Coordinates of C-alpha atoms in Angstrom, one line a residue:
M30 CA 30.3 -9.6 15.3
V31 CA 26.7 -9.0 14.1
Y32 CA 25.5 -8.0 17.5
R33 CA 28.3 -5.5 18.0
F34 CA 27.6 -4.0 14.5
V35 CA 24.0 -3.4 15.3
F36 CA 24.4 -1.9 18.8
I37 CA 27.1 0.5 17.5
L38 CA 24.7 1.7 14.8
V39 CA 21.8 2.1 17.1
G40 CA 24.0 3.9 19.6
L41 CA 24.9 6.4 17.0
S42 CA 21.3 7.0 16.0
P43 CA 20.6 9.9 18.4
F44 CA 23.5 11.9 17.0
L45 CA 22.2 11.3 13.5
T46 CA 18.8 12.6 14.5
W47 CA 20.2 16.0 15.6
A48 CA 22.8 16.4 12.8
Q49 CA 20.5 18.6 10.7
N50 CA 18.4 21.4 12.3
T51 CA 17.8 23.7 9.3
D52 CA 14.2 25.0 9.3
V53 CA 12.6 23.9 6.1
E54 CA 9.2 22.5 5.1
I55 CA 7.2 20.7 7.8
L56 CA 6.3 17.1 7.4
D57 CA 2.7 16.1 7.8
T58 CA 1.7 14.0 10.7
V59 CA 1.5 10.4 9.6
Y60 CA 0.3 7.1 11.1
L61 CA 1.8 4.8 8.4
T62 CA 3.3 1.5 9.3
D63 CA 5.3 1.3 6.1
Q64 CA 6.2 4.8 5.0
Q65 CA 8.9 3.6 2.6
L66 CA 6.1 1.9 0.6
R67 CA 4.5 5.3 0.0
S68 CA 7.6 7.4 -0.5
F69 CA 10.3 5.3 -2.1
N70 CA 8.7 3.7 -5.2
T71 CA 10.0 6.0 -7.9
G72 CA 9.8 4.2 -11.3
Q73 CA 8.0 1.1 -10.0
Q74 CA 4.5 0.0 -10.8
Q75 CA 2.2 -0.2 -7.7
I76 CA -1.4 -1.3 -7.2
H77 CA -3.4 -0.1 -4.2
I78 CA -6.4 -2.0 -2.9
S79 CA -8.5 0.0 -0.5
D80 CA -10.6 -1.2 2.4
S81 CA -13.8 -0.8 0.5
I82 CA -12.6 -3.3 -2.1
I83 CA -11.3 -5.7 0.6
Y84 CA -14.6 -5.7 2.5
S85 CA -16.7 -6.2 -0.7
Q86 CA -15.1 -9.5 -1.5
S87 CA -14.5 -12.8 0.3
F88 CA -11.9 -13.2 3.1
S89 CA -9.6 -15.2 0.9
L90 CA -6.4 -13.2 0.2
T91 CA -5.7 -15.4 -2.8
D92 CA -9.1 -14.6 -4.4
I93 CA -8.7 -10.8 -4.0
L94 CA -5.2 -10.7 -5.4
Q95 CA -6.1 -12.8 -8.4
R96 CA -8.9 -10.4 -9.3
E97 CA -7.0 -7.2 -8.6
S98 CA -3.4 -7.8 -9.7
H99 CA -1.0 -9.5 -12.2
I100 CA 0.1 -12.1 -9.7
Y101 CA -0.3 -15.8 -10.7
F102 CA -1.3 -18.2 -8.0
K103 CA -0.6 -21.9 -7.8
Q104 CA -3.3 -23.5 -5.6
N105 CA -3.1 -27.2 -4.7
G106 CA -6.9 -27.3 -4.6
Y107 CA -9.2 -24.6 -3.3
G108 CA -8.2 -23.5 0.2
M109 CA -5.1 -25.6 0.1
V110 CA -1.5 -24.4 -0.2
S111 CA -1.4 -21.2 -2.3
S112 CA 1.8 -19.8 -3.6
A113 CA 2.4 -16.6 -5.6
S114 CA 4.5 -16.0 -8.7
F115 CA 5.5 -12.4 -9.7
R116 CA 6.7 -11.9 -13.2
G117 CA 7.7 -15.5 -13.7
T118 CA 9.6 -15.8 -10.5
T119 CA 9.1 -18.5 -7.8
A120 CA 7.0 -18.3 -4.6
S121 CA 10.1 -17.8 -2.4
Q122 CA 11.0 -14.8 -4.6
T123 CA 7.8 -12.9 -3.6
A124 CA 8.0 -11.0 -0.3
V125 CA 4.9 -10.7 1.9
V126 CA 5.3 -7.6 4.1
W127 CA 3.2 -7.1 7.2
N128 CA 3.3 -3.4 8.4
G129 CA 6.7 -3.0 6.9
I130 CA 8.2 -6.3 8.1
N131 CA 8.9 -9.2 5.8
I132 CA 7.0 -12.3 7.1
N133 CA 8.0 -14.9 4.6
S134 CA 8.5 -18.3 6.4
A135 CA 12.0 -18.8 7.6
L136 CA 11.5 -22.5 6.8
T137 CA 10.4 -22.4 3.2
G138 CA 11.3 -18.8 2.3
Q139 CA 7.7 -18.2 1.1
A140 CA 4.2 -17.4 2.3
D141 CA 1.1 -19.6 2.0
F142 CA -1.6 -17.1 1.1
N143 CA -4.4 -19.3 2.2
T144 CA -3.2 -19.0 5.8
L145 CA -3.7 -15.2 5.7
L146 CA -7.2 -13.7 5.9
S147 CA -7.6 -10.3 4.1
A148 CA -10.6 -9.1 6.1
N149 CA -8.9 -7.1 8.9
F150 CA -6.4 -5.1 6.8
S151 CA -6.9 -1.4 6.2
S152 CA -5.3 -1.7 2.7
I153 CA -3.2 -4.0 0.5
D154 CA -0.5 -2.8 -1.8
I155 CA 1.1 -4.8 -4.6
K156 CA 4.6 -3.6 -5.8
A157 CA 6.0 -5.3 -8.9
G158 CA 9.7 -5.6 -9.3
G159 CA 12.7 -5.9 -7.0
G160 CA 12.6 -4.6 -3.5
S161 CA 15.4 -6.2 -1.5
V162 CA 16.9 -2.9 -0.6
L163 CA 13.8 -2.1 1.4
Y164 CA 12.5 -5.5 2.5
G165 CA 15.5 -7.8 2.4
S166 CA 15.7 -11.4 1.3
G167 CA 13.1 -12.6 -1.1
A168 CA 11.8 -9.4 -2.7
I169 CA 13.0 -10.4 -6.2
G170 CA 9.8 -10.6 -8.3
G171 CA 7.7 -8.3 -6.2
S172 CA 6.1 -7.8 -2.8
V173 CA 2.6 -7.9 -1.3
H174 CA 2.0 -5.4 1.6
L175 CA -0.6 -6.0 4.3
N176 CA -1.2 -2.7 6.1
Q177 CA -3.0 -1.7 9.3
D178 CA -2.6 2.0 9.0
L179 CA -4.5 4.4 11.3
P180 CA -6.1 7.6 10.2
Q181 CA -5.4 10.8 12.1
R182 CA -8.9 10.8 13.5
I183 CA -11.3 7.9 14.1
E184 CA -14.9 7.7 15.3
E185 CA -16.4 5.0 17.4
E186 CA -17.6 2.2 15.2
H187 CA -18.8 -1.3 15.4
E188 CA -18.9 -3.3 12.2
L189 CA -20.3 -6.9 11.8
Q190 CA -19.9 -8.9 8.6
T191 CA -21.5 -12.3 8.1
G192 CA -21.7 -14.5 5.1
Y193 CA -22.8 -18.0 4.1
G194 CA -22.2 -19.9 0.8
S195 CA -22.0 -23.1 -1.1
F196 CA -20.1 -26.1 0.4
N197 CA -21.3 -25.0 3.9
T198 CA -18.9 -22.0 3.8
F199 CA -19.1 -19.4 6.7
E200 CA -17.4 -16.1 6.9
S201 CA -17.7 -13.7 9.9
R202 CA -15.9 -10.6 11.0
Y203 CA -16.3 -8.2 13.9
H204 CA -14.5 -4.8 13.9
Y205 CA -14.4 -2.2 16.7
Q206 CA -12.6 1.2 16.7
N207 CA -12.6 4.2 19.0
Q208 CA -10.6 7.2 20.1
W209 CA -10.2 8.7 23.5
E210 CA -8.3 12.0 23.2
N211 CA -4.7 10.8 22.5
F212 CA -5.5 7.1 22.5
K213 CA -6.7 5.2 19.4
L214 CA -7.8 1.6 19.3
K215 CA -8.8 -0.9 16.5
L216 CA -9.7 -4.5 17.2
A217 CA -10.9 -7.1 14.7
Y218 CA -11.7 -10.8 14.6
A219 CA -12.3 -12.8 11.4
R220 CA -13.1 -16.4 10.7
R221 CA -13.5 -18.4 7.5
Q222 CA -14.5 -22.1 7.4
S223 CA -15.8 -24.5 4.8
D224 CA -16.6 -28.1 4.3
N225 CA -15.2 -27.5 0.8
D226 CA -16.9 -30.7 -0.5
F227 CA -17.7 -29.5 -4.0
D228 CA -18.5 -32.0 -6.8
I229 CA -15.8 -33.4 -9.1
P230 CA -17.7 -34.4 -12.2
E231 CA -14.8 -36.3 -13.9
Q232 CA -14.4 -38.5 -10.9
N233 CA -18.1 -38.8 -10.0
R234 CA -17.5 -37.9 -6.3
N235 CA -17.1 -34.9 -4.0
N236 CA -13.9 -33.3 -2.9
L237 CA -12.9 -35.4 0.1
N238 CA -11.0 -34.4 3.2
G239 CA -10.9 -30.7 1.9
Q240 CA -12.4 -29.0 4.9
F241 CA -10.6 -26.0 6.4
E242 CA -11.0 -23.2 9.0
M243 CA -8.9 -20.1 9.4
N244 CA -9.0 -17.4 12.1
S245 CA -7.3 -14.0 12.5
I246 CA -7.3 -11.7 15.6
D247 CA -5.8 -8.2 15.0
A248 CA -5.1 -5.2 17.1
T249 CA -3.8 -1.7 16.3
V250 CA -3.1 0.8 19.1
A251 CA -1.7 4.3 19.0
L252 CA -0.9 6.6 21.9
D253 CA 0.2 10.2 21.4
L254 CA 2.8 10.7 24.2
S255 CA 3.3 14.4 23.2
K256 CA 3.2 16.7 20.2
H257 CA 6.3 15.0 18.8
H258 CA 6.1 11.4 20.0
Q259 CA 3.7 8.5 19.4
L260 CA 3.7 4.9 20.6
Q261 CA 2.1 2.3 18.3
Y262 CA 1.3 -1.4 18.7
F263 CA 0.4 -3.8 15.9
G264 CA -0.6 -7.4 16.6
N265 CA -1.9 -10.4 14.6
Y266 CA -2.6 -13.9 15.7
S267 CA -3.5 -16.3 12.8
F268 CA -4.5 -19.9 13.5
G269 CA -6.3 -22.6 11.7
E270 CA -6.7 -26.2 10.5
R271 CA -6.7 -27.4 6.9
H272 CA -7.3 -31.0 5.7
F273 CA -5.6 -31.7 2.4
S274 CA -7.9 -32.9 -0.4
L275 CA -7.4 -36.5 -1.5
L276 CA -6.1 -37.3 -5.0
R277 CA -7.4 -40.9 -4.7
L278 CA -9.8 -42.6 -2.4
S279 CA -7.0 -44.9 -1.2
D280 CA -4.8 -42.0 -0.1
P281 CA -4.2 -41.5 3.6
K282 CA -6.0 -38.5 5.1
T283 CA -3.7 -35.6 6.0
K284 CA -4.1 -32.2 7.6
F285 CA -2.1 -29.1 8.6
D286 CA -2.4 -27.0 11.8
N287 CA -0.8 -23.6 12.0
A288 CA -0.6 -20.9 14.6
D289 CA 1.4 -17.7 13.8
T290 CA 1.9 -14.6 15.9
R291 CA 3.1 -11.2 14.9
N292 CA 3.7 -8.4 17.4
M293 CA 5.3 -5.1 16.8
L294 CA 5.9 -2.0 19.0
A295 CA 6.9 1.2 17.3
W296 CA 8.0 4.5 18.8
Q297 CA 7.6 7.4 16.2
S298 CA 9.1 10.8 16.8
Q299 CA 8.5 13.8 14.5
W300 CA 9.9 17.3 14.3
K301 CA 9.7 20.0 11.7
N302 CA 11.4 18.3 8.8
M303 CA 12.6 15.1 10.5
Q304 CA 11.1 11.8 11.6
S305 CA 12.5 8.7 13.4
K306 CA 10.9 5.4 14.2
L307 CA 12.1 2.5 16.3
K308 CA 10.5 -0.8 15.7
L309 CA 10.7 -3.9 17.9
A310 CA 9.0 -7.0 16.7
H311 CA 8.6 -10.7 17.7
L312 CA 7.3 -13.2 15.2
T313 CA 6.5 -16.9 15.6
E314 CA 5.6 -19.7 13.3
N315 CA 4.2 -23.0 14.6
F316 CA 2.8 -25.9 12.5
T317 CA 2.0 -29.5 12.8
F318 CA 1.5 -31.8 9.7
Y319 CA -0.4 -35.0 10.2
D320 CA 0.6 -37.4 7.4
N321 CA -1.9 -40.0 8.3
L322 CA -4.9 -39.1 10.5
D323 CA -5.9 -42.8 11.0
R324 CA -2.5 -43.5 12.6
D325 CA -2.1 -40.0 14.2
T326 CA 1.5 -39.6 13.0
S327 CA 2.8 -36.1 12.7
S328 CA 5.8 -33.8 12.4
S329 CA 6.1 -30.2 13.7
S330 CA 8.3 -27.2 13.5
S331 CA 8.4 -23.8 15.3
V332 CA 10.2 -20.6 14.5
N333 CA 11.0 -17.5 16.6
T334 CA 12.2 -14.3 15.1
N335 CA 13.2 -11.1 16.9
W336 CA 13.4 -7.9 14.9
L337 CA 14.9 -4.5 15.6
Q338 CA 14.7 -1.7 13.2
Y339 CA 15.5 2.0 13.4
E340 CA 14.5 4.5 10.7
F341 CA 15.5 8.1 10.3
W342 CA 13.9 10.5 7.8
I343 CA 14.7 14.0 6.8
E344 CA 13.2 16.3 4.1
W345 CA 15.1 19.4 2.8
Q346 CA 13.6 21.4 0.0
K347 CA 13.1 18.8 -2.8
I348 CA 15.2 16.1 -1.2
K349 CA 14.1 13.1 0.9
M350 CA 16.6 10.9 2.7
N351 CA 16.0 7.9 4.9
A352 CA 18.5 5.8 6.8
V353 CA 17.4 2.3 8.0
L354 CA 19.3 0.1 10.5
N355 CA 17.9 -3.4 11.1
Y356 CA 18.7 -6.6 12.8
Q357 CA 16.9 -9.9 13.0
S358 CA 17.6 -13.1 14.9
T359 CA 15.8 -16.3 13.9
T360 CA 15.9 -19.8 15.4
A361 CA 13.8 -22.9 14.5
E362 CA 13.2 -26.3 16.0
G363 CA 11.5 -29.3 14.5
N364 CA 11.5 -33.0 13.9
Q365 CA 13.5 -32.6 10.6
L366 CA 15.7 -29.6 11.5
E367 CA 19.2 -29.4 12.9
N368 CA 21.0 -26.2 14.2
A369 CA 18.6 -23.9 12.4
Q370 CA 19.7 -20.4 13.4
R371 CA 20.4 -17.1 11.6
D372 CA 21.4 -13.6 12.6
V373 CA 21.3 -10.8 10.0
A374 CA 22.1 -7.1 10.4
G375 CA 21.7 -4.5 7.7
V376 CA 22.0 -0.9 6.9
S377 CA 20.1 1.0 4.1
F378 CA 20.3 4.5 2.7
L379 CA 17.4 5.9 0.6
F380 CA 17.7 9.1 -1.4
Q381 CA 15.0 10.8 -3.5
H382 CA 15.4 14.2 -5.3
Q383 CA 12.9 16.2 -7.4
L384 CA 15.6 17.7 -9.7
F385 CA 13.1 19.6 -11.8
K386 CA 9.4 20.2 -11.7
N387 CA 8.8 17.3 -14.1
F388 CA 11.7 15.0 -13.2
E389 CA 12.3 12.9 -10.1
Y390 CA 14.9 10.2 -9.3
E391 CA 15.9 8.1 -6.4
I392 CA 18.9 6.0 -5.3
T393 CA 18.7 3.3 -2.6
L394 CA 21.6 1.2 -1.2
R395 CA 21.7 -1.7 1.3
Q396 CA 24.4 -3.9 2.8
D397 CA 23.4 -7.0 5.0
I398 CA 25.9 -8.8 7.2
N399 CA 25.6 -12.3 8.6
D400 CA 27.9 -15.1 9.8
D401 CA 26.9 -17.7 7.1
F402 CA 27.0 -15.9 3.7
E403 CA 28.8 -13.2 1.9
N404 CA 25.8 -11.0 1.3
P405 CA 25.9 -8.9 -1.9
F406 CA 25.8 -5.1 -1.9
L407 CA 22.4 -4.1 -3.1
M408 CA 21.2 -1.0 -4.9
S409 CA 18.3 0.3 -6.9
L410 CA 17.8 3.3 -9.2
G411 CA 14.5 4.8 -10.3
A412 CA 13.3 7.9 -12.2
V413 CA 10.0 9.4 -13.4
Y414 CA 9.8 12.0 -16.2
E415 CA 6.6 13.9 -16.7
I416 CA 6.2 14.9 -20.3
Q417 CA 2.8 16.5 -19.8
S418 CA 0.5 16.7 -16.8
Y419 CA -1.3 13.6 -18.0
W420 CA 1.7 11.6 -19.4
K421 CA 4.7 10.1 -17.5
W422 CA 7.6 7.8 -18.3
R423 CA 9.2 5.7 -15.5
W424 CA 12.3 3.5 -15.2
H425 CA 13.6 1.4 -12.4
A426 CA 16.6 -1.0 -12.0
S427 CA 17.7 -3.0 -9.0
K428 CA 20.0 -5.8 -7.7
N429 CA 18.2 -8.2 -5.3
Y430 CA 18.8 -11.4 -3.5
R431 CA 17.3 -14.3 -1.5
L432 CA 18.9 -16.3 1.3
P433 CA 18.3 -20.0 1.4
G434 CA 15.5 -21.1 3.7
F435 CA 16.1 -23.2 6.8
N436 CA 14.7 -26.3 5.1
D437 CA 17.3 -25.7 2.3
L438 CA 20.1 -25.5 4.8
F439 CA 19.3 -27.6 7.8
W440 CA 16.8 -30.3 6.7
V441 CA 17.9 -33.6 8.3
N442 CA 19.4 -36.0 5.6
G443 CA 18.8 -33.4 2.9
G444 CA 19.9 -29.9 3.8
N445 CA 22.9 -28.2 2.1
T446 CA 24.9 -25.7 4.2
D447 CA 27.1 -24.8 1.2
L448 CA 24.3 -23.0 -0.7
N449 CA 24.8 -19.5 -2.0
P450 CA 22.2 -16.8 -2.0
E451 CA 20.1 -16.3 -5.2
I452 CA 21.1 -13.1 -7.1
A453 CA 18.9 -11.1 -9.5
Y454 CA 19.3 -8.1 -11.6
Q455 CA 16.0 -6.5 -12.6
T456 CA 14.9 -3.6 -14.8
E457 CA 11.6 -2.2 -16.0
F458 CA 10.5 0.7 -18.2
G459 CA 7.0 2.0 -18.5
T460 CA 4.6 4.8 -19.3
A461 CA 1.3 6.0 -17.9
L462 CA -1.4 8.2 -19.3
N463 CA -3.9 9.7 -16.8
F464 CA -6.9 11.6 -18.1
K465 CA -10.0 12.7 -16.4
R466 CA -11.9 9.5 -17.1
L467 CA -9.3 7.1 -18.5
N468 CA -6.0 5.8 -17.1
F469 CA -3.6 3.6 -19.1
S470 CA -0.3 2.0 -18.1
V471 CA 2.1 -0.3 -19.8
T472 CA 5.4 -1.7 -18.4
G473 CA 8.1 -3.9 -19.9
F474 CA 10.4 -5.8 -17.5
Y475 CA 13.5 -8.0 -17.5
N476 CA 15.0 -10.1 -14.7
D477 CA 18.3 -12.1 -14.7
I478 CA 18.4 -14.6 -11.9
S479 CA 21.4 -16.7 -11.0
D480 CA 22.2 -19.5 -8.5
M481 CA 18.5 -20.4 -8.3
I482 CA 18.0 -23.1 -5.7
R483 CA 16.5 -26.4 -6.8
W484 CA 16.0 -29.7 -5.0
L485 CA 17.6 -32.6 -7.0
P486 CA 18.6 -36.2 -6.3
D487 CA 22.3 -36.9 -5.6
S488 CA 24.3 -40.0 -6.5
N489 CA 22.7 -41.9 -3.6
G490 CA 19.2 -40.9 -4.6
I491 CA 18.8 -38.4 -1.8
W492 CA 17.1 -35.2 -2.7
R493 CA 19.2 -32.1 -1.8
P494 CA 19.0 -28.4 -2.7
E495 CA 21.7 -27.1 -5.1
N496 CA 22.5 -23.8 -6.8
T497 CA 22.0 -25.0 -10.4
Q498 CA 19.7 -22.8 -12.4
A499 CA 20.0 -19.5 -14.1
V500 CA 16.7 -18.0 -15.3
N501 CA 15.7 -15.0 -17.4
T502 CA 12.2 -13.6 -17.0
Y503 CA 10.9 -10.9 -19.3
G504 CA 7.5 -9.6 -20.5
V505 CA 5.0 -6.8 -20.5
E506 CA 2.1 -5.7 -18.3
A507 CA -0.7 -3.4 -19.3
S508 CA -3.7 -2.0 -17.4
T509 CA -6.6 0.4 -18.0
A510 CA -9.1 2.1 -15.8
Y511 CA -12.2 4.0 -17.1
K512 CA -14.8 5.8 -15.1
Y513 CA -17.9 7.4 -16.6
K514 CA -20.7 9.2 -14.7
L515 CA -24.1 8.6 -16.2
A516 CA -26.1 10.9 -13.9
T517 CA -26.2 12.0 -10.3
G518 CA -25.3 9.1 -8.1
Q519 CA -24.7 6.7 -11.1
Q520 CA -21.3 5.6 -12.4
I521 CA -19.7 2.9 -14.6
N522 CA -16.2 1.6 -13.8
L523 CA -14.1 -0.6 -16.0
K524 CA -10.7 -2.1 -15.1
T525 CA -8.6 -4.4 -17.2
Q526 CA -5.1 -6.0 -16.7
Y527 CA -3.0 -8.2 -19.0
S528 CA 0.4 -9.7 -18.7
Y529 CA 2.7 -11.6 -21.0
T530 CA 5.5 -13.5 -19.2
V531 CA 8.5 -15.5 -20.4
S532 CA 10.4 -17.3 -17.6
E533 CA 13.2 -19.2 -19.3
N534 CA 15.7 -21.7 -18.0
Q535 CA 18.9 -20.4 -19.6
A536 CA 20.4 -23.9 -19.9
T537 CA 17.5 -25.5 -21.8
G538 CA 15.5 -22.5 -23.2
N539 CA 12.3 -24.0 -21.6
Q540 CA 9.6 -22.1 -19.8
L541 CA 9.6 -22.8 -16.0
I542 CA 6.8 -25.0 -14.9
Y543 CA 3.6 -23.3 -13.6
V544 CA 4.3 -19.9 -15.2
P545 CA 1.6 -19.0 -17.8
F546 CA 2.6 -17.0 -20.9
H547 CA -0.7 -15.1 -20.8
Q548 CA -2.8 -13.8 -17.9
A549 CA -5.6 -11.3 -17.8
N550 CA -8.6 -10.0 -15.7
A551 CA -11.3 -7.4 -16.0
N552 CA -14.0 -5.9 -13.9
L553 CA -17.1 -4.0 -15.1
A554 CA -19.1 -2.3 -12.4
Y555 CA -22.3 -0.2 -12.3
L556 CA -22.8 1.8 -9.2
N557 CA -26.0 3.5 -8.0
R558 CA -26.7 5.2 -4.7
K559 CA -28.5 2.2 -3.3
W560 CA -27.3 -0.7 -5.4
S561 CA -24.5 -1.9 -7.6
V562 CA -23.5 -4.8 -9.9
D563 CA -20.0 -6.2 -10.6
L564 CA -19.0 -8.5 -13.4
N565 CA -15.5 -10.1 -13.1
W566 CA -13.5 -12.1 -15.7
M567 CA -10.2 -13.9 -15.1
Y568 CA -8.0 -15.8 -17.5
N569 CA -5.0 -17.9 -16.8
G570 CA -3.1 -19.4 -19.8
A571 CA -1.9 -23.0 -20.0
V572 CA 1.2 -24.0 -17.9
F573 CA 3.7 -26.7 -18.3
T574 CA 4.0 -29.3 -15.5
R575 CA 7.3 -30.9 -16.7
T576 CA 10.7 -29.2 -17.1
D577 CA 11.0 -30.5 -20.6
N578 CA 7.9 -28.5 -21.6
N579 CA 6.2 -31.7 -22.9
P580 CA 2.8 -30.4 -24.4
N581 CA 1.2 -33.7 -23.2
H582 CA 1.9 -32.7 -19.6
Q583 CA 0.3 -29.3 -18.9
V584 CA -2.6 -27.7 -17.1
E585 CA -5.0 -26.3 -19.7
D586 CA -5.9 -22.6 -19.7
Y587 CA -9.1 -21.5 -18.1
Q588 CA -11.3 -18.4 -17.7
L589 CA -13.8 -17.7 -14.9
F590 CA -16.8 -15.4 -14.8
D591 CA -18.2 -14.0 -11.5
V592 CA -21.0 -11.6 -10.7
Q593 CA -22.0 -9.8 -7.6
F594 CA -25.1 -7.7 -6.7
S595 CA -25.1 -5.4 -3.7
W596 CA -27.8 -3.3 -2.0
R597 CA -27.3 -0.6 0.5
F598 CA -29.8 0.1 3.4
P599 CA -28.5 3.3 5.1
Q600 CA -31.7 3.5 7.3
F601 CA -31.0 0.0 8.7
L602 CA -27.7 0.3 10.6
N603 CA -26.0 1.5 7.4
S604 CA -26.1 -2.1 6.1
K605 CA -25.0 -3.6 2.8
L606 CA -26.3 -6.9 1.4
S607 CA -24.4 -8.7 -1.3
L608 CA -25.1 -11.8 -3.4
R609 CA -22.2 -13.5 -5.2
A610 CA -22.1 -16.1 -8.0
L611 CA -18.6 -17.5 -8.7
N612 CA -17.7 -19.5 -11.8
I613 CA -21.2 -18.8 -13.2
L614 CA -20.5 -21.0 -16.3
D615 CA -19.7 -23.9 -14.1
L616 CA -16.4 -24.6 -15.8
A617 CA -14.3 -27.5 -14.7
Y618 CA -10.7 -26.4 -14.3
E619 CA -7.5 -27.0 -12.4
A620 CA -4.8 -24.7 -11.2
V621 CA -2.4 -27.5 -10.4
D622 CA -2.3 -30.8 -12.2
N623 CA -4.8 -33.3 -10.8
R624 CA -6.1 -30.8 -8.2
P625 CA -9.7 -30.0 -9.2
M626 CA -11.2 -26.6 -8.3
P627 CA -14.9 -25.8 -7.5
G628 CA -17.6 -25.3 -10.1
R629 CA -20.4 -22.8 -9.8
S630 CA -21.0 -21.5 -6.2
F631 CA -23.1 -18.9 -4.5
S632 CA -22.9 -16.8 -1.3
I633 CA -24.7 -14.1 0.6
N634 CA -23.0 -11.5 2.7
L635 CA -24.3 -8.8 5.1
I636 CA -22.3 -5.9 6.6
T637 CA -23.8 -3.7 9.3
Q638 CA -22.3 -0.7 11.1
F639 CA -23.5 0.7 14.4

C-alpha cells in the first residue's frame, strides 16, 4: 500500500508543477540543500553558526554546540557517546538533519554527536522546538542541521588546517573547491584522533582505554544543466574507532567501530516563481561493538535506508507554498535484531503569508503512512508581529511525534512490537529586540509529551520497552549579542545565553534524570585586524541520576573557562595561527556520574589557504 501511495503522488507531481503559470515575482537562484530551514521557521527561535565559527574551533561537534547553543549534552566521558537534550527532552527526541534529511539512527532513534566531525560543514543551524512536519519522526525538542550549501560562485581554493594538543590529540583537515563554467566542486577530508589519557586526580591514574579516532570524507558537486535545471550531489563517509574509558581497572576493555555513508542526488528546477526538487538518497549505518578486547568477542549491526523526496515551491505576491512528498524504506540486520524493516510514506503542505507589512503567519501540515503504526496527523502554526522595526513578537505551536526505534521493536528477547509512537504538543512565545549594537531575545516554551518509551523489567526480570511515561517540559531561554567598534579594524563582541528548564514526570512530579534546571554560556571577543582573543564561559547546573530525585545521587554543577588567541598572517598564504587553553582553572568535573572529564588542556592550530 505504501509503495502504491508514493508512486501515485510522484506521478502527479509534473501536473502540479504546471498548475500555476501566473507571472509574478521571480525567485532568486539558490543552492540550498534545506530550503525549508531558511523559509519555514515563522515564530521559532533559530541559531546560525557560520563557517568562520566552525573553523575557529575544534572539530568536535559536541564542543561547538555546547558553546554556541542552549543544548545540553550528556557525555559518557570525553570523546565517548554524546547525546543531546533540547528543552528537557531525550536524545531520541532531537533530530539531526544532514542537508535536509533526518539521519538519526534507525536503531536507537538518536544521534551520537561524537561520531560526527564539524570541520567540513558550510554552516550549522540549531532550531529549537517541534519540527516533525518538516523532518519527521524525532523532531520533538528541536533539530540540529548540518549543511553543505554552495554559493552561486566559488573560486579555486586549497585550505589546510592542522592542530596538535594535550593528550596527544591531532586534528587535520584539507579542503579543495573550484568551478569550471557550469560545474562546481568541493572536496574535504577531516580527521581527529587522541590518546585521551588525561589525569584523573581522584583516582590517582590516567584515563585508561579512552583513545579514539574519527574521520570524515565529504563531497559537494553541482552541475548547471541549463538556465532552469541543476543537478547536485552530496556525499559523506564517516568512520572511526573509539575505545570506551574504563570505570575500574578490573573492567574488560571495550571499543566501538563505526562506518556510516550518506549519499544524496538532487535535481533542482527553477522557473519564474516556481521551484521543484527531486531528492534520492541512500544512507547506511554499520557498527561493531567489542565487549571484551582480550577475548575478541563482538556484536554488530547494519542499516540501509533508501530515501525519495519531491518538493514543489511556488511564490505568489506575499504567499509562499511548498508541497513535499517523501518515502523512505529502512532495513536492519544484526546479532540481536529480528525482522527489522520499516516503510514510511508522507505528504506535507507548507503555507506562509505576509498578511500585512508587519504581520506574517504560516501553517504546515503532514500525514505519514506506514504498515506498522497509526501515524498521527501533524500540524504547526506560527506567527511574527513586528511592533517596531527593532521589536518583534513571535509565537509557534506544533504537534510532533517519534516512532519507536528498531532496538525498541525488534531487539531479540527484549523488543516490543506493540509500542505506540510518542506524541508531543509544543508551544512557545517570545520577543526579540534588535538595535544597531545590541540584540536581545527571550522565549518561553511548554511541551506536553505522552507515551514516552522507557525500558523496564517485566515480571520475569527481562528488560523491555513500554509506553509508560507522560512528561511536561517548560521553561525560558534568553540570549543577548552586543557589538561595539572601538576604532578602525577593532571590535568587541559579547554573546550570552541562559536557559531554565523543568522536565517533569507527570506521575511523580520529579525532574527527569540528566536534565539541568539551569544552563548558561558566554563569549567575550576582542578582534583586531591581525589578532584576536576569545574568552568563553560555560555553566551546567546539577542533574539528578536517580528517578526519585535523591539529592545524594546527582552530578554536581560545573563551570568551565576557555581562552583562545589568534594571529593572522595574510602575507604568508593567508594563514591564521591559534592557541587554545581549555578548562583553564583545571576544574575536576563530570557530565555523567562516575565519568571524569579532562582538566586543563592546550592546543595549537594553523590554517593556511593557497
